[in-house]
mmCIF file of N, CA, C and O in Angstrom:
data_model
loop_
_atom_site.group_PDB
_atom_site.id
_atom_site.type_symbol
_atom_site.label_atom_id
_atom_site.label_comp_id
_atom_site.label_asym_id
_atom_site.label_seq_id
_atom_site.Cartn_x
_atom_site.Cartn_y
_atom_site.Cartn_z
ATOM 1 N N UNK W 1 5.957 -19.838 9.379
ATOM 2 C CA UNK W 1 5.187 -18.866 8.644
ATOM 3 C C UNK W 1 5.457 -19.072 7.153
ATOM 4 O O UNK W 1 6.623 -19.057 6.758
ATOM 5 N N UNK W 2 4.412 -19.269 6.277
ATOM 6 C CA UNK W 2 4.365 -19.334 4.755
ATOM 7 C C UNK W 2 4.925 -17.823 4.178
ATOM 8 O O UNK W 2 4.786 -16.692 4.644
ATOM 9 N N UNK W 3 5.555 -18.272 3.066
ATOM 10 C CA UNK W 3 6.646 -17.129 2.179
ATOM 11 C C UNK W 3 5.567 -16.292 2.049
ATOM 12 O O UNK W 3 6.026 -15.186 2.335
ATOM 13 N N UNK W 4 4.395 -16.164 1.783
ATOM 14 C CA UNK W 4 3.476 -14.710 1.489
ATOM 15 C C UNK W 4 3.442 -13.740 2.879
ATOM 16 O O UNK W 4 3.708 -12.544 3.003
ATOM 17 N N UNK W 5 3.035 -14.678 3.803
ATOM 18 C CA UNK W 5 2.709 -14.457 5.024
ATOM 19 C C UNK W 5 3.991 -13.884 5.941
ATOM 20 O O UNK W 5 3.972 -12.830 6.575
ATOM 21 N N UNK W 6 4.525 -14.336 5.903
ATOM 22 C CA UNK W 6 6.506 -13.763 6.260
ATOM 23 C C UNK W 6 6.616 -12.603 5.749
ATOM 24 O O UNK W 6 6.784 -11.716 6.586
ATOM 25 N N UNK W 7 6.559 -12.038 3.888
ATOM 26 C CA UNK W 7 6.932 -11.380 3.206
ATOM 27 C C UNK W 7 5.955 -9.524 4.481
ATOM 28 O O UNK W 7 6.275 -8.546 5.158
ATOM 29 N N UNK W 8 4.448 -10.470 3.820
ATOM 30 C CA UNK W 8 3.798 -9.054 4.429
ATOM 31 C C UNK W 8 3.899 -8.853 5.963
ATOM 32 O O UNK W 8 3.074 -7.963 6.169
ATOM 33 N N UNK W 9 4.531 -9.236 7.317
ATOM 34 C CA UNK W 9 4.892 -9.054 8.376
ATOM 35 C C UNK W 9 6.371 -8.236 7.949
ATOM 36 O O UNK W 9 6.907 -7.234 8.424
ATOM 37 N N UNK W 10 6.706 -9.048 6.961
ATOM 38 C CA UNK W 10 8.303 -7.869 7.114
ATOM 39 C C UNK W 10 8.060 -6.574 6.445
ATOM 40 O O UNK W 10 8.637 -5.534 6.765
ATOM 41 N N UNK W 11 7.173 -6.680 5.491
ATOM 42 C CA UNK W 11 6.661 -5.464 4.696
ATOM 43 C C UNK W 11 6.170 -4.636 6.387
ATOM 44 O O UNK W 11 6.878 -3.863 7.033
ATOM 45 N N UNK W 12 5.125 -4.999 6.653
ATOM 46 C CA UNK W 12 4.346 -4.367 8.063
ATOM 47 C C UNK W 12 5.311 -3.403 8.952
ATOM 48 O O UNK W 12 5.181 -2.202 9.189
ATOM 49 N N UNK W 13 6.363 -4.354 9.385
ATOM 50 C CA UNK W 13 7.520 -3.898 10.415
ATOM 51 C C UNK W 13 8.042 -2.853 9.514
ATOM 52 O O UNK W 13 7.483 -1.814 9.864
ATOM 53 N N UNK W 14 8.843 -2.611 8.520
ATOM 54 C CA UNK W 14 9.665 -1.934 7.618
ATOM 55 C C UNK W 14 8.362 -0.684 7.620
ATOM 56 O O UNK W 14 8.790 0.386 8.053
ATOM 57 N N UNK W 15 7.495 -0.663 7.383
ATOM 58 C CA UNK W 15 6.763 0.396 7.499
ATOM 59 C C UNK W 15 6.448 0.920 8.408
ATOM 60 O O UNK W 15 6.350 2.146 8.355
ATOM 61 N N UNK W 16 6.086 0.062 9.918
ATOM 62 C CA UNK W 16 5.912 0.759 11.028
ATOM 63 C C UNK W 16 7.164 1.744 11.507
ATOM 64 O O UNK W 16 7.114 2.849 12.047
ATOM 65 N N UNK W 17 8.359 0.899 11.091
ATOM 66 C CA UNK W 17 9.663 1.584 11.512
ATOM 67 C C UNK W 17 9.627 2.995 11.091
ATOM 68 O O UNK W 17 9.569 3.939 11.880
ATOM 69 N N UNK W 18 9.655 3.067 10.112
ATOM 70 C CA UNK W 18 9.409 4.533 9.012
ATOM 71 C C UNK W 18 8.355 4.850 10.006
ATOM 72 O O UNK W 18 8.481 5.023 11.218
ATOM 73 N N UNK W 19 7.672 4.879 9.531
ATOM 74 C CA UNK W 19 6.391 5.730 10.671
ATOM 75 C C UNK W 19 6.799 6.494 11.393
ATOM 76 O O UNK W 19 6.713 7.722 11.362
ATOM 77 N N UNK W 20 7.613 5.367 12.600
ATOM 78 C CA UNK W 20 7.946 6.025 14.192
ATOM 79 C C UNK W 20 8.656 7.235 13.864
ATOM 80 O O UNK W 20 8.371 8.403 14.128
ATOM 81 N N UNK W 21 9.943 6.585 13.041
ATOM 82 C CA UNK W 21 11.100 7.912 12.611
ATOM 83 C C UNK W 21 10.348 8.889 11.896
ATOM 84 O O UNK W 21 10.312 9.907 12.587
ATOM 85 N N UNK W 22 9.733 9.041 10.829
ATOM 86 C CA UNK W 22 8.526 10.239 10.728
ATOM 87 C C UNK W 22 8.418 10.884 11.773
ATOM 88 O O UNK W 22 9.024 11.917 12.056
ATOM 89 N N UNK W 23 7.221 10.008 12.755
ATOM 90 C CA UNK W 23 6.596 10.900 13.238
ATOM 91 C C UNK W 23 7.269 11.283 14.449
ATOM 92 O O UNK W 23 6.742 11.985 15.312
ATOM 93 N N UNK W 24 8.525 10.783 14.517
ATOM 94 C CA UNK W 24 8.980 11.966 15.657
ATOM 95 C C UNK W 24 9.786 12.967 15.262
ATOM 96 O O UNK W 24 10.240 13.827 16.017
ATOM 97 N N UNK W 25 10.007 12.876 13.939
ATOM 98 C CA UNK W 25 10.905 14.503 13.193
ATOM 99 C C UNK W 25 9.509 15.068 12.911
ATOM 100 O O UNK W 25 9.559 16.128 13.534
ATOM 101 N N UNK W 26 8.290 15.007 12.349
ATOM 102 C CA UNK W 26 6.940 15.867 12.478
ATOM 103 C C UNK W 26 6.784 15.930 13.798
ATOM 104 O O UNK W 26 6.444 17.110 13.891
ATOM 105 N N UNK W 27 6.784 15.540 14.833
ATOM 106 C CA UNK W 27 6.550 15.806 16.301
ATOM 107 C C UNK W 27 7.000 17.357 16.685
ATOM 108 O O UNK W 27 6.396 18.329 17.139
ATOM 109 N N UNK W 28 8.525 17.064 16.225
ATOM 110 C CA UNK W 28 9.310 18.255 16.649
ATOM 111 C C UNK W 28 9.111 20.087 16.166
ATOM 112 O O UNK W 28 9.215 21.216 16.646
ATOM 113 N N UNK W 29 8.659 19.157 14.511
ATOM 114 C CA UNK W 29 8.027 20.307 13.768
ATOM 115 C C UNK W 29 7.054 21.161 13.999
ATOM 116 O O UNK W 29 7.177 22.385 13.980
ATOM 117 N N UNK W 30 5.657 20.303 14.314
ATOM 118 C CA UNK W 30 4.896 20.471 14.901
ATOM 119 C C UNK W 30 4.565 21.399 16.519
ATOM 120 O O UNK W 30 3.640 22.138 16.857
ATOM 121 N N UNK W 31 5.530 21.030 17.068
ATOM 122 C CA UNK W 31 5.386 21.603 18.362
ATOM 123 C C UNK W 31 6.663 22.829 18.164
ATOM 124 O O UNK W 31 7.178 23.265 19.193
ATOM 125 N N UNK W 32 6.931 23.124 17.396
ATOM 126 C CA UNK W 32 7.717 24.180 17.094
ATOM 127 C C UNK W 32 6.691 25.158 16.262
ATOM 128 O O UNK W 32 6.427 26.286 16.678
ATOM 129 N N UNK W 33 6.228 24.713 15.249
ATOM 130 C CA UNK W 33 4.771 25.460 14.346
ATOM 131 C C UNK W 33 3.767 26.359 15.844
ATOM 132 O O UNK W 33 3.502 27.558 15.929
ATOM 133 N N UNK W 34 3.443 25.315 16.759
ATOM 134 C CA UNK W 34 2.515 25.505 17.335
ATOM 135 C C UNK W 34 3.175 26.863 18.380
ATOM 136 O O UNK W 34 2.579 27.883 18.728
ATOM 137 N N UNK W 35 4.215 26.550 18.618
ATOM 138 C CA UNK W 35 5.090 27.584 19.068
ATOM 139 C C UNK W 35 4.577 28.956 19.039
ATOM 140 O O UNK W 35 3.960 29.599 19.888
ATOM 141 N N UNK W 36 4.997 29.264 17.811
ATOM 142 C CA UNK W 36 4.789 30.119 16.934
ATOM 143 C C UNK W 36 3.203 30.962 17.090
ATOM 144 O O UNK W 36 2.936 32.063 17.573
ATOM 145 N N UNK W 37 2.339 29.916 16.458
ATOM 146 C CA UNK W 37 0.963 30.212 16.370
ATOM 147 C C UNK W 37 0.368 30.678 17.419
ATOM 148 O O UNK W 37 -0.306 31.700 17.548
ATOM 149 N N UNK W 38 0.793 29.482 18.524
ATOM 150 C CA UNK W 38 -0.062 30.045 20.131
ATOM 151 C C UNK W 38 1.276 30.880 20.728
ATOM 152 O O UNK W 38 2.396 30.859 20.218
ATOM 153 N N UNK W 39 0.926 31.531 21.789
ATOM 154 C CA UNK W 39 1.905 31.900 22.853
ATOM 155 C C UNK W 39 1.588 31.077 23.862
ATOM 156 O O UNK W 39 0.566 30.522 24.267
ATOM 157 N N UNK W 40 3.009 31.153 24.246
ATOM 158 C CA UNK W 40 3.550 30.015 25.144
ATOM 159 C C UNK W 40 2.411 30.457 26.562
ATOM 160 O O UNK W 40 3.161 30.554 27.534
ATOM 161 N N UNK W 41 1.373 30.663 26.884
ATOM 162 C CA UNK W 41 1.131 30.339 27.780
ATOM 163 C C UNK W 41 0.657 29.247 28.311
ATOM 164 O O UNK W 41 1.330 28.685 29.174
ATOM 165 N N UNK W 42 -0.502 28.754 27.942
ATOM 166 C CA UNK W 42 -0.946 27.223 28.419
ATOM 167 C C UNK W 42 -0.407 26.422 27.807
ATOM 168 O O UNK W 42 -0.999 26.126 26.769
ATOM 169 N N UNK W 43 1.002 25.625 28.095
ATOM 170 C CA UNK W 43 1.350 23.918 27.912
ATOM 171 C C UNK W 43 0.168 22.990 27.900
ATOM 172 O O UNK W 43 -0.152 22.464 26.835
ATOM 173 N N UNK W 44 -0.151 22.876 28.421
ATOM 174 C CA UNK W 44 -1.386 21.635 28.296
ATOM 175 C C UNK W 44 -1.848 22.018 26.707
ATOM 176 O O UNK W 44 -1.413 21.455 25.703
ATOM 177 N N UNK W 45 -3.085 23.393 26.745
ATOM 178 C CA UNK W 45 -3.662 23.657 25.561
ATOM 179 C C UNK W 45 -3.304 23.482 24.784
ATOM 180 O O UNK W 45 -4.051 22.860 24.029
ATOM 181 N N UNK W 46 -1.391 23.960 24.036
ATOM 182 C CA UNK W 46 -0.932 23.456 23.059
ATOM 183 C C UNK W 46 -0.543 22.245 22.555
ATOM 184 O O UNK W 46 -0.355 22.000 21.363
ATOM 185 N N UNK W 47 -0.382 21.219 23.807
ATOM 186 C CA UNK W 47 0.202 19.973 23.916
ATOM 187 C C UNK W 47 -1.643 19.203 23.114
ATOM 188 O O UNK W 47 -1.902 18.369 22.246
ATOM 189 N N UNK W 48 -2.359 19.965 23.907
ATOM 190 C CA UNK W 48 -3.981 19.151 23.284
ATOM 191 C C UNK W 48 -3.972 19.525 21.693
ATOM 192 O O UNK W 48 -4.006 18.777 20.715
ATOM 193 N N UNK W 49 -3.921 20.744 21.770
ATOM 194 C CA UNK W 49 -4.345 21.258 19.886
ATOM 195 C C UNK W 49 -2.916 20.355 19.275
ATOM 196 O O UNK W 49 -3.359 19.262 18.922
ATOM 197 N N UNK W 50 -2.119 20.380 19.142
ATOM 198 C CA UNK W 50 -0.720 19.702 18.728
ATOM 199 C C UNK W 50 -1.255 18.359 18.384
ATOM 200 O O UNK W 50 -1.282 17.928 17.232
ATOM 201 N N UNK W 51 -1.743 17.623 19.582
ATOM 202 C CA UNK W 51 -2.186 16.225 19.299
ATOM 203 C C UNK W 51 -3.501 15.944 18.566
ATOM 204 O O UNK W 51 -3.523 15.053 17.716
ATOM 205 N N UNK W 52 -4.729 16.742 18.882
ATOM 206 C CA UNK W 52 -5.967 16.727 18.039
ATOM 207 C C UNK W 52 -5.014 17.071 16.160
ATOM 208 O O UNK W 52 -5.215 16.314 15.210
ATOM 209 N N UNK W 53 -4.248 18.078 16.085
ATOM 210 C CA UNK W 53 -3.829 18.316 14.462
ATOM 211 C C UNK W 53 -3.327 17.000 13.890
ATOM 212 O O UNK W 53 -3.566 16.676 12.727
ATOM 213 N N UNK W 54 -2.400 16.005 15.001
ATOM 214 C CA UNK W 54 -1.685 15.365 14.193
ATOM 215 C C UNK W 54 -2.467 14.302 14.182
ATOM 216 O O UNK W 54 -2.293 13.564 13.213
ATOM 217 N N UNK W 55 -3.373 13.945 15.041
ATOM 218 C CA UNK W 55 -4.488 12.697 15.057
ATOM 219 C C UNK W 55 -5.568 12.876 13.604
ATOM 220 O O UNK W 55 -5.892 12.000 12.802
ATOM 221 N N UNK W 56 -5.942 14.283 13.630
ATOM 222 C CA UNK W 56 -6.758 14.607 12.569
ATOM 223 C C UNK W 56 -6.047 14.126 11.264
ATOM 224 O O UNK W 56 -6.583 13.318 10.507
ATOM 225 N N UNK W 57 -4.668 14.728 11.015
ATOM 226 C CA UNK W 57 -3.574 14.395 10.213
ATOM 227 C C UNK W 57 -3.175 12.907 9.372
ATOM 228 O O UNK W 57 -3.124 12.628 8.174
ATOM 229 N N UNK W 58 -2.924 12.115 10.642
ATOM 230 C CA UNK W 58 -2.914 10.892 10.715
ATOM 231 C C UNK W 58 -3.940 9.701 9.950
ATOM 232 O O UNK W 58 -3.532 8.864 9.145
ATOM 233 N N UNK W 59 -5.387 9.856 10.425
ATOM 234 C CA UNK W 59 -6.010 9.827 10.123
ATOM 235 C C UNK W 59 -6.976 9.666 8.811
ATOM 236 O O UNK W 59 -7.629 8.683 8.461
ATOM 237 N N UNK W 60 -6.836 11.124 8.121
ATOM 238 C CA UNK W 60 -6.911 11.218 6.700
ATOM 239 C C UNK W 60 -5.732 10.372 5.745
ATOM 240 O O UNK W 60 -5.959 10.055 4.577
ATOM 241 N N UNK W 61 -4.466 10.077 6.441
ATOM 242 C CA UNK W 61 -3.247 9.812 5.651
ATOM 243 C C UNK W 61 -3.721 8.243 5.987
ATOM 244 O O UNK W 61 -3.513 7.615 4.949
ATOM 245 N N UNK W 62 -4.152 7.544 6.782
ATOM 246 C CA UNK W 62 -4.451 6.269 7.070
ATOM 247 C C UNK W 62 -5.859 5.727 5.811
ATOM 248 O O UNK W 62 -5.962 4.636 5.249
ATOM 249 N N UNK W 63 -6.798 6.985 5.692
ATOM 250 C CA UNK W 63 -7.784 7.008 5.146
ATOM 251 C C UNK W 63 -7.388 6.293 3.564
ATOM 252 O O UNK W 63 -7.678 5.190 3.099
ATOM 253 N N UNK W 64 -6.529 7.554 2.938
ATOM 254 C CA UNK W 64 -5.779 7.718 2.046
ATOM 255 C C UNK W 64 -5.540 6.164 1.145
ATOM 256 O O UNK W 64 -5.950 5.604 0.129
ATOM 257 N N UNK W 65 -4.446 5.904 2.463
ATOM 258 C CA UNK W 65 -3.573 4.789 2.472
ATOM 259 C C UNK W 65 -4.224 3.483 2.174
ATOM 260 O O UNK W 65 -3.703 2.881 1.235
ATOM 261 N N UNK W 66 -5.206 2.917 2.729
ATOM 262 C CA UNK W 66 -6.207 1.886 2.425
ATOM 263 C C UNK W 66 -7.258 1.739 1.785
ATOM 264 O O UNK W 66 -7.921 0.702 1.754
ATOM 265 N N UNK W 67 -7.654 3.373 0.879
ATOM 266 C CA UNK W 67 -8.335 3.161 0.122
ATOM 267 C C UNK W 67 -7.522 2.852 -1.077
ATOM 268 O O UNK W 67 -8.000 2.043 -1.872
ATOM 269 N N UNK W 68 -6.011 3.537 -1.402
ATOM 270 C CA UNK W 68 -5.248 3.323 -2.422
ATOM 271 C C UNK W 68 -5.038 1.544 -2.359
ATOM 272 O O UNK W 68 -5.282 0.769 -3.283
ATOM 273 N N UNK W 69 -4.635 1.272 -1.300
ATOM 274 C CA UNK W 69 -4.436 0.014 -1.360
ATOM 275 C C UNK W 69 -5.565 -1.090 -1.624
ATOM 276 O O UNK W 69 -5.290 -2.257 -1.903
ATOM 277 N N UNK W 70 -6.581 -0.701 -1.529
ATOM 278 C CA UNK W 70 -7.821 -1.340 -2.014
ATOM 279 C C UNK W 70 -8.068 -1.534 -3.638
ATOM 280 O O UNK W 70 -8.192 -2.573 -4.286
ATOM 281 N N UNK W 71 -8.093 -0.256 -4.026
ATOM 282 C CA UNK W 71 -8.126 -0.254 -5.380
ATOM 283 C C UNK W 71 -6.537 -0.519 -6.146
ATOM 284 O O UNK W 71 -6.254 -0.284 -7.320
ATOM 285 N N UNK W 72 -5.872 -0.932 -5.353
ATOM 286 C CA UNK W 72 -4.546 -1.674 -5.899
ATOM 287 C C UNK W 72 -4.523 -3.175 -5.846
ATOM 288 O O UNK W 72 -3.980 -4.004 -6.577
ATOM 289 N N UNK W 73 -5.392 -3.305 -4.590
ATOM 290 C CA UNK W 73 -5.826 -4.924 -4.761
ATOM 291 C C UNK W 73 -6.663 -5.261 -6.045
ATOM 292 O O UNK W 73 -6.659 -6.263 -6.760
ATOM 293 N N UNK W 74 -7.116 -4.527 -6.079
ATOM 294 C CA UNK W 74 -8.591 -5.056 -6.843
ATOM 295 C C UNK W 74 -8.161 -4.825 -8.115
ATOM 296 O O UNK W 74 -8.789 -5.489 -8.940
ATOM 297 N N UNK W 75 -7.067 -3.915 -8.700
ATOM 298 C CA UNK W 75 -6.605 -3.851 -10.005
ATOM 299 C C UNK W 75 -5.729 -4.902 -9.974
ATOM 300 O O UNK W 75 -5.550 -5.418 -11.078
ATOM 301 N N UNK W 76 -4.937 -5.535 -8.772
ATOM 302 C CA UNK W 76 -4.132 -7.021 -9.013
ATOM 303 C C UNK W 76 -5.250 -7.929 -9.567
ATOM 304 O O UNK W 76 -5.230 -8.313 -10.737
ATOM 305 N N UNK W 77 -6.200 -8.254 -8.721
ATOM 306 C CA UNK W 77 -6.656 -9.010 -8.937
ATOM 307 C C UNK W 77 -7.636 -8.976 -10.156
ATOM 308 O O UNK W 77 -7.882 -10.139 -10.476
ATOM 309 N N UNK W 78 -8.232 -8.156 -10.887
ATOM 310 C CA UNK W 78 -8.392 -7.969 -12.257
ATOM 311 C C UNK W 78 -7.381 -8.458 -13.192
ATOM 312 O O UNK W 78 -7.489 -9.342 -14.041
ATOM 313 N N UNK W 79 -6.391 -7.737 -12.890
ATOM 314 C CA UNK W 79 -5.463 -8.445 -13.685
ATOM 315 C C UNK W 79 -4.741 -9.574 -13.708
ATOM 316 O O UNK W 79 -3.957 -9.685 -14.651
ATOM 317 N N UNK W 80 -4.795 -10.455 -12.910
ATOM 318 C CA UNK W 80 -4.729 -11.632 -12.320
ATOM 319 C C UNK W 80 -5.866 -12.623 -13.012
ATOM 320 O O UNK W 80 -5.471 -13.721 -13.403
ATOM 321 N N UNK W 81 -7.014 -12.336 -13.148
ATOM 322 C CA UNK W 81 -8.340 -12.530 -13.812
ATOM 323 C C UNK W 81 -7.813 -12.681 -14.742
ATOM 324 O O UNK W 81 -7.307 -13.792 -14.904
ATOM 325 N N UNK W 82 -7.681 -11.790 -15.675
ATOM 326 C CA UNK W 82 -7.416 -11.741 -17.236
ATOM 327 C C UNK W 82 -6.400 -12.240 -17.839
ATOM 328 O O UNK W 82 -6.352 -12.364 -19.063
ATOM 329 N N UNK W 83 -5.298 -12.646 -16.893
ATOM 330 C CA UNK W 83 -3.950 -13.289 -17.366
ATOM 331 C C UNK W 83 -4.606 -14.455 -17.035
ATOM 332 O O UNK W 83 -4.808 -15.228 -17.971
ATOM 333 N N UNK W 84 -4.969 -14.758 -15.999
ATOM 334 C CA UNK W 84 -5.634 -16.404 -16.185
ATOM 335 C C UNK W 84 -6.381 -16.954 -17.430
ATOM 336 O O UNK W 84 -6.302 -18.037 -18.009
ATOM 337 N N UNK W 85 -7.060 -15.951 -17.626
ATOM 338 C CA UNK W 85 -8.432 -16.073 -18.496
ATOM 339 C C UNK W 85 -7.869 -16.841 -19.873
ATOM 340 O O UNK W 85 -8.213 -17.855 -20.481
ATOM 341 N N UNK W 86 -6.675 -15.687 -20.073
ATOM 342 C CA UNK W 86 -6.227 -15.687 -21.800
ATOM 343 C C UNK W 86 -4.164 -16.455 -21.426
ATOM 344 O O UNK W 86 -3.173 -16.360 -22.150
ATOM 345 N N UNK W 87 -4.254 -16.831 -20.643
ATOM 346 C CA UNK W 87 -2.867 -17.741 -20.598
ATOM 347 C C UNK W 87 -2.933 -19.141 -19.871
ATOM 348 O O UNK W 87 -1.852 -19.597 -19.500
ATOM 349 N N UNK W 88 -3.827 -19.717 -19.677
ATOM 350 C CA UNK W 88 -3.338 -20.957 -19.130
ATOM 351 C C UNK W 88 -4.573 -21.666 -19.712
ATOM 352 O O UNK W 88 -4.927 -21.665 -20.891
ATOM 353 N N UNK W 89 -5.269 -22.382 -18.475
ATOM 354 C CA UNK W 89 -6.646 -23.258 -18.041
ATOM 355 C C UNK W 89 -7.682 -23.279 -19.251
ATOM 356 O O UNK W 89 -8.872 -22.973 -19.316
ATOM 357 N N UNK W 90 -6.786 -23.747 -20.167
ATOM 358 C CA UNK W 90 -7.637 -24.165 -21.515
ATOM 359 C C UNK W 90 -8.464 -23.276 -22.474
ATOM 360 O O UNK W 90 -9.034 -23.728 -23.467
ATOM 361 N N UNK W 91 -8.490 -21.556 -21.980
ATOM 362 C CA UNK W 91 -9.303 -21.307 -22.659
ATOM 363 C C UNK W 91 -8.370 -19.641 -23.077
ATOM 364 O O UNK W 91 -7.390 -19.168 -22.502
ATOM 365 N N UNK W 92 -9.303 -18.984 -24.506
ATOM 366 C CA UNK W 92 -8.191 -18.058 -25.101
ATOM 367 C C UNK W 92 -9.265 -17.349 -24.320
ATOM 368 O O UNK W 92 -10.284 -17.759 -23.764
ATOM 369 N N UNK W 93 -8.635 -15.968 -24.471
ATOM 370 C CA UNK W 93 -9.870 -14.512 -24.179
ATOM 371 C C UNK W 93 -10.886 -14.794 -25.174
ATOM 372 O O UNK W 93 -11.960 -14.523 -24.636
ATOM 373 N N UNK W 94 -11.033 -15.100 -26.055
ATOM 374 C CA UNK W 94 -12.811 -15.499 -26.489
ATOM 375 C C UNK W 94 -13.327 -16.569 -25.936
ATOM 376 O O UNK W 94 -14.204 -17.082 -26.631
ATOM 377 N N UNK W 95 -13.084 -17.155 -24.825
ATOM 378 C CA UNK W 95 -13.543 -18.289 -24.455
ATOM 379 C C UNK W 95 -13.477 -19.634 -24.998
ATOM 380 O O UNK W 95 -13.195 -20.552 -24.227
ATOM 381 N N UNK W 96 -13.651 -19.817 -25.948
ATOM 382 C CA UNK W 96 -13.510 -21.000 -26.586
ATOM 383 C C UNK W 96 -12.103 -21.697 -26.448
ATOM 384 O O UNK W 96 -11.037 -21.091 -26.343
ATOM 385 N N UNK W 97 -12.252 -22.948 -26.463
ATOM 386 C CA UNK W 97 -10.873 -23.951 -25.846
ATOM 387 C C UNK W 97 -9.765 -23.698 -27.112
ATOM 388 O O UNK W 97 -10.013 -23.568 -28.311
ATOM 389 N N UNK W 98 -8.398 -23.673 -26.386
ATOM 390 C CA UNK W 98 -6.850 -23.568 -27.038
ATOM 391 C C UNK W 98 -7.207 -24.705 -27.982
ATOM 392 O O UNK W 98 -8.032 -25.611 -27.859
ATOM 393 N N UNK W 99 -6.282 -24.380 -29.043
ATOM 394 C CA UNK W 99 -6.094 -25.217 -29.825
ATOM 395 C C UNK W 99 -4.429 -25.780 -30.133
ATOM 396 O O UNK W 99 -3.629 -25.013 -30.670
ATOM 397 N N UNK W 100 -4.098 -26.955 -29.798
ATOM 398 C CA UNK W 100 -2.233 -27.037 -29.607
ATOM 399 C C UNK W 100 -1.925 -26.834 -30.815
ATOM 400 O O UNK W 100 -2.490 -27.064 -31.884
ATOM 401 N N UNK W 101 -0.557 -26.182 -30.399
ATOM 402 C CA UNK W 101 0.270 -25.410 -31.488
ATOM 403 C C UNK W 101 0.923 -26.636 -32.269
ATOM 404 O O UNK W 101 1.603 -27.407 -31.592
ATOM 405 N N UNK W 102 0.822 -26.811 -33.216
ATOM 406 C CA UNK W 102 1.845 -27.568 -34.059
ATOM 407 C C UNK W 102 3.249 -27.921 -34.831
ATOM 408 O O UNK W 102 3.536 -27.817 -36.024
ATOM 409 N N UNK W 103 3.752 -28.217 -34.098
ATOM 410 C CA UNK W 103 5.422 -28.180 -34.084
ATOM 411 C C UNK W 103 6.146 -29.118 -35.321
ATOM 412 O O UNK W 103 5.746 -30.270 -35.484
ATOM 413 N N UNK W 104 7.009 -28.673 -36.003
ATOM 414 C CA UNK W 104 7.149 -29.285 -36.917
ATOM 415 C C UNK W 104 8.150 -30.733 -36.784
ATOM 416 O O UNK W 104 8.780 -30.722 -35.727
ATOM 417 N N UNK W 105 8.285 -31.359 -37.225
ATOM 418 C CA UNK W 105 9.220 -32.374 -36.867
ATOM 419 C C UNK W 105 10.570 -32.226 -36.253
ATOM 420 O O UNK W 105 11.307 -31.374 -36.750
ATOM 421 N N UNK W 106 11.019 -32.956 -35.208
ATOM 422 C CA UNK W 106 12.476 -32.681 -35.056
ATOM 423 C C UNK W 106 13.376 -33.223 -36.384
ATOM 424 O O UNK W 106 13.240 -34.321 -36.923
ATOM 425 N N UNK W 107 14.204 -32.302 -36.716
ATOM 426 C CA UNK W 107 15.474 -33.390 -37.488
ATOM 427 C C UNK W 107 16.495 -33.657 -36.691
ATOM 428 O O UNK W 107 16.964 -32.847 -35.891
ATOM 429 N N UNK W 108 16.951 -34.968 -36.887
ATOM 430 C CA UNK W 108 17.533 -35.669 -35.704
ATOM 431 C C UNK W 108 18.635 -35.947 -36.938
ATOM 432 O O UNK W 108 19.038 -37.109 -36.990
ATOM 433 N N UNK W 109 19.090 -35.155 -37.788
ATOM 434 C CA UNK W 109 19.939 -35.552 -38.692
ATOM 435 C C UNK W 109 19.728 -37.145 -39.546
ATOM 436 O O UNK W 109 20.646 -37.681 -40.166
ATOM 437 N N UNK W 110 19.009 -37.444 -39.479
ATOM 438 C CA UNK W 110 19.151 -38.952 -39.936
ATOM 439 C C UNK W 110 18.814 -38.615 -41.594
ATOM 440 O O UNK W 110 18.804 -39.528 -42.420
#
C-alpha cells in the first residue's frame, strides 16, 4: 500500500474506533433519556424510538461530516492551485514566465 493510501486507512480505522467507543457511552445515555421520557412499558417501542433518534442523529452528523470535508478538499485544492501557480512551473501569479534571480559572484578569496 502507497504512503497516502496507508496514511488514510489508518486515519479511517482511528476514527471508526472513536465512533464505536462514542457510540456506546451515547447508547447508554440514550436509553436512560428514553427511560425517563417513556414509561417503561413497551421494551420493543422504546428500543424502536431509541434507534429511529440515534439513526436520525447519526445521519445528519454523517451529513455534516462530508459536506465539511468536501469543502476542505476543495479549499486544499485551491490552494494547492495557487501555490503551484505562483511557486514553481515557470510562471509568477501574473502569468508571465520567472525571470532567474541573479547572484552575485562567489569570492573564492583569490
Amino acid at each position: 500500500m502507497k504512503g497516502r493510501a496507508r496514511d488514510n486507512v489508518i486515519r479511517s480505522s482511528v476514527v471508526t474506533a472513536f465512533t464505536i467507543a462514542i457510540a456506546l457511552v451515547w447508547k447508554d445515555v440514550f436509553e436512560r433519556a428514553i427511560d425517563i421520557w417513556i414509561p417503561r412499558g413497551d421494551a420493543l417501542y422504546t428500543h424502536f424510538f431509541a434507534a429511529v433518534l440515534v439513526t436520525g442523529l447519526v445521519v445528519i452528523a454523517i451529513k455534516v461530516f462530508v459536506l465539511t470535508e468536501e469543502q476542505a478538499e476543495e479549499a486544499l485544492e485551491e490552494l494547492g492551485r495557487r501555490l503551484n501557480h505562483t511557486n514553481g512551473h515557470g510562471k509568477q501569479g501574473n502569468g508571465r514566465p520567472r525571470t532567474p534571480k541573479k547572484h552575485p559572484p562567489a569570492d573564492n578569496g583569490i
